[in-house]
């Protein structure tokens, strides 16, 4: 450095381009004070370096997992310039900036970030694109038979996540089994399983995917094993097409389990558990009872009785014990017992028992005759009451027999059926109160020589009718209130029996509350009726309602109700009006006043006049009768009612239109009789009051007319003409004789629906039926070579004769042909045989 220098400096740089590339340049700077321009350079170090070193640095962009390309970017030193905008893409990701490190751990820059001298001149800066995975939403809905849905789950691109079960997102199906998720409602898209690990269902940021639960219809299989253990099995839910699982066998004492069946009879076939289930199934246990033998022991008596073999039975393990055939001099048979001394299980003779303690097949049960030395002392009398208006005596099945030793036995008794039927028949026309009849017994089990007579008395068997049991209101401390207010009783025989009513239950008019009282009444015959009524004791105002029939008939007691705005149940109406129903109540007879519902309504103080009394007039509406329509199809008359219609009395209304069809028939109207012999009505006819004699309904049967159809005949190579023939559907009719002339050497042998004979064939002049349901059909003549083999005629009215004449062979053949066809077409039972074409 010069001693003359006032200041000095030095710098070095690497040359990056040009002819000096790679060289190291050292620049010495010496500064002087004053004007010393002649003492050396006045150039600055930076200016000196610019002669040898580049003044820029480079930014290189990397996709870092993305796709595409970007040019490098040159930056001048000491200049602020924004980075390029990102032009890379990456499926399923959003660009989030640049970083000097691939993993984002370096210096971060945003897109278009202005930068300034982030590197030295000549250096290269690597910037790596940074990516954020997209998030998208999967929505879950139910397809098919399911319900619920709308829940969603958030997914991140490139991150696997398990799909939920339907129940986890609020989706279920009553009659379906979940099979999969699908991108289409109808299952035609991509399927995924519940619990399946999935990712990248969509690449869109904030995209949406809809998955629909797919269901396989499920059916319920029910199991019933009545009288067994268990009786009821847990129902099985089986997907459509899958098979049910056979449960454990039920157990039933005395029976062997055979299997399960869908049938209702004991001979139904067993159910195959490999059968695909396509509908709900009810399975019932099938059983075979153990066969066993009953041996009868005289137990001291004399005589013999054969053993009783009880065969296996699929439904019951029942035996009807035999009547005693043993004798024991001086003693009376009293029954059977499983022990000789009578300490076992006792059974009656000629009685069915289902429980004989059978535990194994072919078991032998011994029953011992039981005897007593006692004689019959008395048999309890039998007296039966029956209604005098219509007598149907109900006779006991057993009678009580008192023996001389003080014991009592109860035995089955049979009654004279003819006597019973005679009383029932007579009772249809009405009996007089007190009429007496007798019915004799025909047998008493175990006492063959004993008889008893039952006394049948035509009696009053109908209890009185209690009326006015509807809830009523009473004011507290109203001592004038009577618990019988509005109550009466009417008997069909004794008339008004209100005086016989007895009231029971707690009631205190001084305390508010609801009191339920019981009303009991008997008529002179002792028939009793009982009913309850609630009395509402209140401090609120009450009103008395008087009910007016307003065109109806009958009577109703007044009713007291509260008027505090609460709902009041009105007294059950006793008014009636022919062809009308009670629609409501109204404060005006013409319905222009305030309306109240028929069975109850809210009552306010303002609704009631100052005197606390209000009259409600019945408001009537036309009642309806029912018209029932039966299809009455000619070929399926067993089909039941298919439609019904309610029509108001006294008003015109159009009948419902027919919706039934029967091939080959045309609907022509309705009739009150199946065979059309009743009253006829056209379809959709305006009708009024067409109910039957009972007044509540009418049944109309569809009437049908068989269609006519036309058969047209085609000579099909022959000559001549033949008129068409009209036939009737469902009627056997012969086709007309052909008037066509066949070609030489041939004769017509039948008809066909196709000219080439590939259609349906019909014999010549044969009876045909239902060629069409309507319209027309063409039959083509079908010919065969004339090769006569034989002709036979069975019991024709007259034996056909063929007159001999001089004719050619050809003429003879044609004559024979026409004579043969005449026999075939005109005589039932005639037959012809022709050799087929060879």
Tab-separated table of C-alpha atoms in Angstrom, residues 414-417 419-420 437-443 451-455:
chain	number	residue	atom	x	y	z
A	414	UNK	CA	-125.674	-87.949	27.194
A	415	UNK	CA	-129.047	-86.387	26.375
A	416	UNK	CA	-131.784	-87.139	23.898
A	417	UNK	CA	-130.856	-85.039	20.875
A	419	UNK	CA	-135.984	-83.844	22.299
A	420	UNK	CA	-133.412	-81.065	22.475
A	437	UNK	CA	-140.124	-79.000	28.860
A	438	UNK	CA	-138.205	-82.178	29.678
A	439	UNK	CA	-135.255	-83.901	28.081
A	440	UNK	CA	-134.295	-87.464	29.011
A	441	UNK	CA	-130.787	-88.768	29.366
A	442	UNK	CA	-129.779	-91.577	27.030
A	443	UNK	CA	-126.881	-92.866	29.125
A	451	UNK	CA	-131.700	-92.415	33.802
A	452	UNK	CA	-132.347	-88.798	34.647
A	453	UNK	CA	-134.689	-86.167	33.260
A	454	UNK	CA	-133.637	-82.544	32.799
A	455	UNK	CA	-136.223	-79.830	33.358
